[in-house]
C-alpha cells in the first residue's frame, strides 16, 4: 500500500477489547483494495505535508473476525479488557449501541481504522499481557502510551467520548479529530459518527461483497 504509513494491527495481538488474537488475523498486516490503497496514499501525502503520518489499527477484516466479535459479545463473562476498552458500557450493550455489528464494512476491503502520529514518530509503547489496565476515557497521560496524537480517547474506546463530535473532549483532541476527518474526507473517505477512527472509502469497489480471506500476505495475491 504505502510503507510510509505506520501500522499497529491490534486484532492480530492480544491488545484489543477481547484480549486475544481475533479469528482470521494470521499476520499483523493492513490489507485494502487497490482503490482504497491509492486513496490512502494521497491522504498520507497530505498528512506528511502537515508534519504528521497516518497510522492504521485495522483495515480489511475477514467475516470470520466479525463473527468472532459477535460470539464473544453474546457470551457471559470474558470481560478481562473491560476496564480499558468499555469501562462505562455493559458488554451486553455493545451491539445495541452500535459499537459492534454485522456485517462490517471492514469486510468489504475499503474501510480503515486510523489515527495521526506526529513526526518524527515517538516510539510505540509495547503492550504486555496482564499489565494494569487504564480506562480509554482517562486523560492521555494516564492511559496506554499509544504514540498517536491525543484524540480524546484511546482506539476502540466504546464510549460516548469517542463520538466524533463529542464536546466533552478538550480543544486539542477536538482539533486533532477535525484534522483527521478533514484529511480523510478530502481523500475520498466517509467517517462514522460514533468512532473518530473509522473511515470508509466513499467510492468503494465492492459495496455489496463481504470477504472472508484471512489477513495474511498470500491473501493479497
mmCIF file of C-alpha atoms in Angstrom:
data_model
loop_
_atom_site.group_PDB
_atom_site.id
_atom_site.type_symbol
_atom_site.label_atom_id
_atom_site.label_comp_id
_atom_site.label_asym_id
_atom_site.label_seq_id
_atom_site.Cartn_x
_atom_site.Cartn_y
_atom_site.Cartn_z
ATOM 1 C CA UNK A 1 0.000 0.000 0.000
ATOM 2 C CA UNK A 2 2.338 2.681 1.279
ATOM 3 C CA UNK A 3 5.260 1.798 3.535
ATOM 4 C CA UNK A 4 5.312 5.341 4.906
ATOM 5 C CA UNK A 5 2.027 4.653 6.731
ATOM 6 C CA UNK A 6 2.525 3.336 10.264
ATOM 7 C CA UNK A 7 0.714 0.222 11.449
ATOM 8 C CA UNK A 8 -0.493 -1.123 14.801
ATOM 9 C CA UNK A 9 -2.768 -4.030 13.853
ATOM 10 C CA UNK A 10 -4.362 -4.671 17.237
ATOM 11 C CA UNK A 11 -6.564 -7.631 16.279
ATOM 12 C CA UNK A 12 -3.505 -9.718 15.404
ATOM 13 C CA UNK A 13 -2.441 -9.353 19.044
ATOM 14 C CA UNK A 14 -3.999 -9.618 22.498
ATOM 15 C CA UNK A 15 -4.155 -5.829 22.860
ATOM 16 C CA UNK A 16 -7.796 -5.332 21.969
ATOM 17 C CA UNK A 17 -11.217 -5.343 23.628
ATOM 18 C CA UNK A 18 -11.467 -9.154 23.512
ATOM 19 C CA UNK A 19 -7.992 -9.724 24.952
ATOM 20 C CA UNK A 20 -6.669 -12.268 22.433
ATOM 21 C CA UNK A 21 -5.826 -12.584 18.749
ATOM 22 C CA UNK A 22 -9.015 -12.412 16.685
ATOM 23 C CA UNK A 23 -10.002 -15.233 14.349
ATOM 24 C CA UNK A 24 -8.699 -14.639 10.821
ATOM 25 C CA UNK A 25 -5.778 -12.379 11.736
ATOM 26 C CA UNK A 26 -2.850 -14.618 10.884
ATOM 27 C CA UNK A 27 -0.389 -11.766 10.319
ATOM 28 C CA UNK A 28 -0.284 -8.120 11.524
ATOM 29 C CA UNK A 29 -0.969 -6.650 8.089
ATOM 30 C CA UNK A 30 -3.101 -3.879 6.631
ATOM 31 C CA UNK A 31 -4.848 -5.224 3.528
ATOM 32 C CA UNK A 32 -7.141 -2.973 1.470
ATOM 33 C CA UNK A 33 -8.482 -2.823 -2.061
ATOM 34 C CA UNK A 34 -6.289 -1.168 -4.679
ATOM 35 C CA UNK A 35 -8.675 1.786 -4.863
ATOM 36 C CA UNK A 36 -8.564 2.347 -1.119
ATOM 37 C CA UNK A 37 -4.775 1.976 -1.122
ATOM 38 C CA UNK A 38 -4.423 4.688 -3.737
ATOM 39 C CA UNK A 39 -6.722 6.979 -1.772
ATOM 40 C CA UNK A 40 -4.792 6.374 1.450
ATOM 41 C CA UNK A 41 -1.549 7.181 -0.331
ATOM 42 C CA UNK A 42 -2.987 10.581 -1.207
ATOM 43 C CA UNK A 43 -4.122 11.142 2.378
ATOM 44 C CA UNK A 44 -0.643 10.239 3.618
ATOM 45 C CA UNK A 45 0.887 12.790 1.247
ATOM 46 C CA UNK A 46 -1.350 15.464 2.764
ATOM 47 C CA UNK A 47 -0.638 14.323 6.336
ATOM 48 C CA UNK A 48 3.118 14.390 5.743
ATOM 49 C CA UNK A 49 2.836 17.931 4.407
ATOM 50 C CA UNK A 50 1.328 18.845 7.782
ATOM 51 C CA UNK A 51 4.145 17.130 9.714
ATOM 52 C CA UNK A 52 2.139 14.067 10.637
ATOM 53 C CA UNK A 53 1.653 10.477 9.485
ATOM 54 C CA UNK A 54 -1.298 8.161 9.301
ATOM 55 C CA UNK A 55 -1.275 5.077 11.499
ATOM 56 C CA UNK A 56 -3.725 2.247 10.855
ATOM 57 C CA UNK A 57 -5.136 -0.020 13.567
ATOM 58 C CA UNK A 58 -7.322 -2.150 11.298
ATOM 59 C CA UNK A 59 -8.017 -2.426 7.587
ATOM 60 C CA UNK A 60 -9.649 -5.373 5.798
ATOM 61 C CA UNK A 61 -11.374 -7.614 8.357
ATOM 62 C CA UNK A 62 -12.460 -11.158 7.473
ATOM 63 C CA UNK A 63 -16.099 -12.056 8.049
ATOM 64 C CA UNK A 64 -14.941 -14.722 10.498
ATOM 65 C CA UNK A 65 -13.437 -11.961 12.662
ATOM 66 C CA UNK A 66 -16.759 -10.135 12.839
ATOM 67 C CA UNK A 67 -18.401 -13.434 13.763
ATOM 68 C CA UNK A 68 -15.771 -13.862 16.466
ATOM 69 C CA UNK A 69 -16.640 -10.435 17.895
ATOM 70 C CA UNK A 70 -20.357 -11.206 17.989
ATOM 71 C CA UNK A 71 -19.855 -14.653 19.506
ATOM 72 C CA UNK A 72 -17.726 -13.070 22.216
ATOM 73 C CA UNK A 73 -20.290 -10.323 22.823
ATOM 74 C CA UNK A 74 -23.030 -12.909 23.322
ATOM 75 C CA UNK A 75 -21.151 -14.911 25.925
ATOM 76 C CA UNK A 76 -21.329 -14.003 29.609
ATOM 77 C CA UNK A 77 -18.105 -13.076 31.331
ATOM 78 C CA UNK A 78 -14.869 -12.817 29.323
ATOM 79 C CA UNK A 79 -14.602 -9.208 30.450
ATOM 80 C CA UNK A 80 -10.844 -9.167 31.038
ATOM 81 C CA UNK A 81 -10.345 -5.982 28.964
ATOM 82 C CA UNK A 82 -13.473 -4.100 30.056
ATOM 83 C CA UNK A 83 -11.584 -1.643 32.273
ATOM 84 C CA UNK A 84 -9.574 -0.437 29.279
ATOM 85 C CA UNK A 85 -11.942 -0.553 26.305
ATOM 86 C CA UNK A 86 -15.545 -0.247 27.549
ATOM 87 C CA UNK A 87 -15.304 0.901 31.165
ATOM 88 C CA UNK A 88 -18.695 2.638 31.217
ATOM 89 C CA UNK A 89 -20.722 0.444 28.862
ATOM 90 C CA UNK A 90 -22.020 -3.039 29.661
ATOM 91 C CA UNK A 91 -20.693 -5.733 27.349
ATOM 92 C CA UNK A 92 -24.281 -6.819 26.632
ATOM 93 C CA UNK A 93 -25.000 -3.333 25.207
ATOM 94 C CA UNK A 94 -22.085 -3.108 22.750
ATOM 95 C CA UNK A 95 -24.128 -4.349 19.785
ATOM 96 C CA UNK A 96 -27.266 -2.333 20.553
ATOM 97 C CA UNK A 97 -25.226 0.840 20.949
ATOM 98 C CA UNK A 98 -23.596 0.386 17.537
ATOM 99 C CA UNK A 99 -20.043 -0.348 18.658
ATOM 100 C CA UNK A 100 -20.164 -3.898 17.270
ATOM 101 C CA UNK A 101 -22.268 -5.154 14.397
ATOM 102 C CA UNK A 102 -22.557 -7.430 11.408
ATOM 103 C CA UNK A 103 -21.878 -7.354 8.630
ATOM 104 C CA UNK A 104 -18.920 -4.969 8.904
ATOM 105 C CA UNK A 105 -17.833 -2.528 6.218
ATOM 106 C CA UNK A 106 -14.275 -3.614 7.004
ATOM 107 C CA UNK A 107 -15.017 -6.969 5.351
ATOM 108 C CA UNK A 108 -15.549 -5.211 2.018
ATOM 109 C CA UNK A 109 -11.880 -4.219 1.997
ATOM 110 C CA UNK A 110 -12.109 -0.429 1.724
ATOM 111 C CA UNK A 111 -12.579 0.648 5.346
ATOM 112 C CA UNK A 112 -9.815 1.541 7.788
ATOM 113 C CA UNK A 113 -9.403 2.452 11.452
ATOM 114 C CA UNK A 114 -6.802 5.200 11.522
ATOM 115 C CA UNK A 115 -5.190 7.949 13.582
ATOM 116 C CA UNK A 116 -2.459 10.575 13.266
ATOM 117 C CA UNK A 117 1.077 10.494 14.658
ATOM 118 C CA UNK A 118 3.413 13.468 14.972
ATOM 119 C CA UNK A 119 6.721 13.229 13.092
ATOM 120 C CA UNK A 120 9.282 12.123 13.903
ATOM 121 C CA UNK A 121 7.126 9.335 15.311
ATOM 122 C CA UNK A 122 7.584 8.685 19.028
ATOM 123 C CA UNK A 123 8.432 5.128 19.975
ATOM 124 C CA UNK A 124 5.323 2.951 20.246
ATOM 125 C CA UNK A 125 4.765 1.503 23.707
ATOM 126 C CA UNK A 126 4.715 -2.290 23.894
ATOM 127 C CA UNK A 127 1.621 -3.855 25.395
ATOM 128 C CA UNK A 128 2.464 -6.531 27.958
ATOM 129 C CA UNK A 129 -0.361 -9.027 28.636
ATOM 130 C CA UNK A 130 -1.515 -8.741 32.218
ATOM 131 C CA UNK A 131 -0.287 -5.192 32.702
ATOM 132 C CA UNK A 132 -2.595 -2.896 34.717
ATOM 133 C CA UNK A 133 -5.456 -1.581 32.581
ATOM 134 C CA UNK A 134 -6.389 2.084 32.420
ATOM 135 C CA UNK A 135 -9.689 3.351 31.023
ATOM 136 C CA UNK A 136 -9.550 4.521 27.412
ATOM 137 C CA UNK A 137 -11.505 7.557 28.604
ATOM 138 C CA UNK A 138 -8.764 8.666 31.006
ATOM 139 C CA UNK A 139 -6.533 11.657 30.197
ATOM 140 C CA UNK A 140 -3.858 10.862 27.639
ATOM 141 C CA UNK A 141 -1.032 10.927 30.209
ATOM 142 C CA UNK A 142 -2.726 8.153 32.179
ATOM 143 C CA UNK A 143 -3.964 5.707 29.537
ATOM 144 C CA UNK A 144 -1.918 3.315 27.372
ATOM 145 C CA UNK A 145 1.011 5.202 25.840
ATOM 146 C CA UNK A 146 -0.011 4.936 22.204
ATOM 147 C CA UNK A 147 2.150 7.182 20.013
ATOM 148 C CA UNK A 148 -0.926 8.712 18.389
ATOM 149 C CA UNK A 149 -1.680 12.380 18.880
ATOM 150 C CA UNK A 150 -4.328 12.975 21.529
ATOM 151 C CA UNK A 151 -7.753 12.098 20.140
ATOM 152 C CA UNK A 152 -9.525 12.354 23.482
ATOM 153 C CA UNK A 153 -9.801 8.570 23.930
ATOM 154 C CA UNK A 154 -7.819 5.515 23.007
ATOM 155 C CA UNK A 155 -8.586 3.434 19.912
ATOM 156 C CA UNK A 156 -11.619 1.138 20.120
ATOM 157 C CA UNK A 157 -12.920 3.034 23.117
ATOM 158 C CA UNK A 158 -16.576 2.030 23.247
ATOM 159 C CA UNK A 159 -17.885 5.142 24.924
ATOM 160 C CA UNK A 160 -19.788 8.338 24.021
ATOM 161 C CA UNK A 161 -16.475 10.227 24.317
ATOM 162 C CA UNK A 162 -15.413 8.517 21.084
ATOM 163 C CA UNK A 163 -18.298 10.007 19.148
ATOM 164 C CA UNK A 164 -16.723 12.186 16.529
ATOM 165 C CA UNK A 165 -18.424 15.418 17.611
ATOM 166 C CA UNK A 166 -18.257 14.891 21.382
ATOM 167 C CA UNK A 167 -17.978 18.254 23.128
ATOM 168 C CA UNK A 168 -16.601 16.590 26.263
ATOM 169 C CA UNK A 169 -13.059 16.148 24.918
ATOM 170 C CA UNK A 170 -10.614 19.024 25.242
ATOM 171 C CA UNK A 171 -9.866 21.526 22.447
ATOM 172 C CA UNK A 172 -6.602 19.818 21.430
ATOM 173 C CA UNK A 173 -8.330 16.490 20.897
ATOM 174 C CA UNK A 174 -11.212 18.142 19.037
ATOM 175 C CA UNK A 175 -8.752 19.841 16.692
ATOM 176 C CA UNK A 176 -6.877 16.580 16.093
ATOM 177 C CA UNK A 177 -10.149 14.830 15.278
ATOM 178 C CA UNK A 178 -11.102 17.665 12.963
ATOM 179 C CA UNK A 179 -7.779 17.429 11.131
ATOM 180 C CA UNK A 180 -8.046 13.653 10.728
ATOM 181 C CA UNK A 181 -11.614 13.908 9.474
ATOM 182 C CA UNK A 182 -10.654 16.677 7.041
ATOM 183 C CA UNK A 183 -7.703 14.729 5.659
ATOM 184 C CA UNK A 184 -9.757 11.569 5.225
ATOM 185 C CA UNK A 185 -12.791 13.351 3.783
ATOM 186 C CA UNK A 186 -10.636 15.255 1.292
ATOM 187 C CA UNK A 187 -9.114 11.913 0.339
ATOM 188 C CA UNK A 188 -12.469 10.347 -0.508
ATOM 189 C CA UNK A 189 -13.452 8.673 2.763
ATOM 190 C CA UNK A 190 -16.593 8.888 4.910
ATOM 191 C CA UNK A 191 -16.455 8.793 8.713
ATOM 192 C CA UNK A 192 -18.645 7.083 11.300
ATOM 193 C CA UNK A 193 -20.193 9.360 13.894
ATOM 194 C CA UNK A 194 -19.623 7.025 16.880
ATOM 195 C CA UNK A 195 -15.944 6.279 16.229
ATOM 196 C CA UNK A 196 -13.428 9.027 15.476
ATOM 197 C CA UNK A 197 -11.043 6.435 13.952
ATOM 198 C CA UNK A 198 -13.378 4.710 11.441
ATOM 199 C CA UNK A 199 -13.443 5.718 7.738
ATOM 200 C CA UNK A 200 -14.922 4.033 4.648
ATOM 201 C CA UNK A 201 -13.918 4.805 1.071
ATOM 202 C CA UNK A 202 -16.847 6.675 -0.460
ATOM 203 C CA UNK A 203 -16.440 5.072 -3.892
ATOM 204 C CA UNK A 204 -15.599 1.559 -2.672
ATOM 205 C CA UNK A 205 -15.310 -1.093 -5.416
ATOM 206 C CA UNK A 206 -17.157 -3.916 -3.597
ATOM 207 C CA UNK A 207 -20.086 -2.259 -1.789
ATOM 208 C CA UNK A 208 -22.125 -5.456 -1.501
ATOM 209 C CA UNK A 209 -19.423 -8.112 -1.052
ATOM 210 C CA UNK A 210 -18.139 -9.370 2.307
ATOM 211 C CA UNK A 211 -14.907 -11.330 2.068
ATOM 212 C CA UNK A 212 -13.570 -13.995 4.425
ATOM 213 C CA UNK A 213 -9.976 -14.449 3.284
ATOM 214 C CA UNK A 214 -7.620 -14.454 6.288
ATOM 215 C CA UNK A 215 -5.369 -11.468 6.971
ATOM 216 C CA UNK A 216 -2.156 -12.896 5.573
ATOM 217 C CA UNK A 217 0.243 -11.846 2.844
ATOM 218 C CA UNK A 218 -0.958 -14.573 0.483
ATOM 219 C CA UNK A 219 -4.491 -13.105 0.520
ATOM 220 C CA UNK A 220 -3.179 -10.035 -1.324
ATOM 221 C CA UNK A 221 -2.069 -12.092 -4.322
#
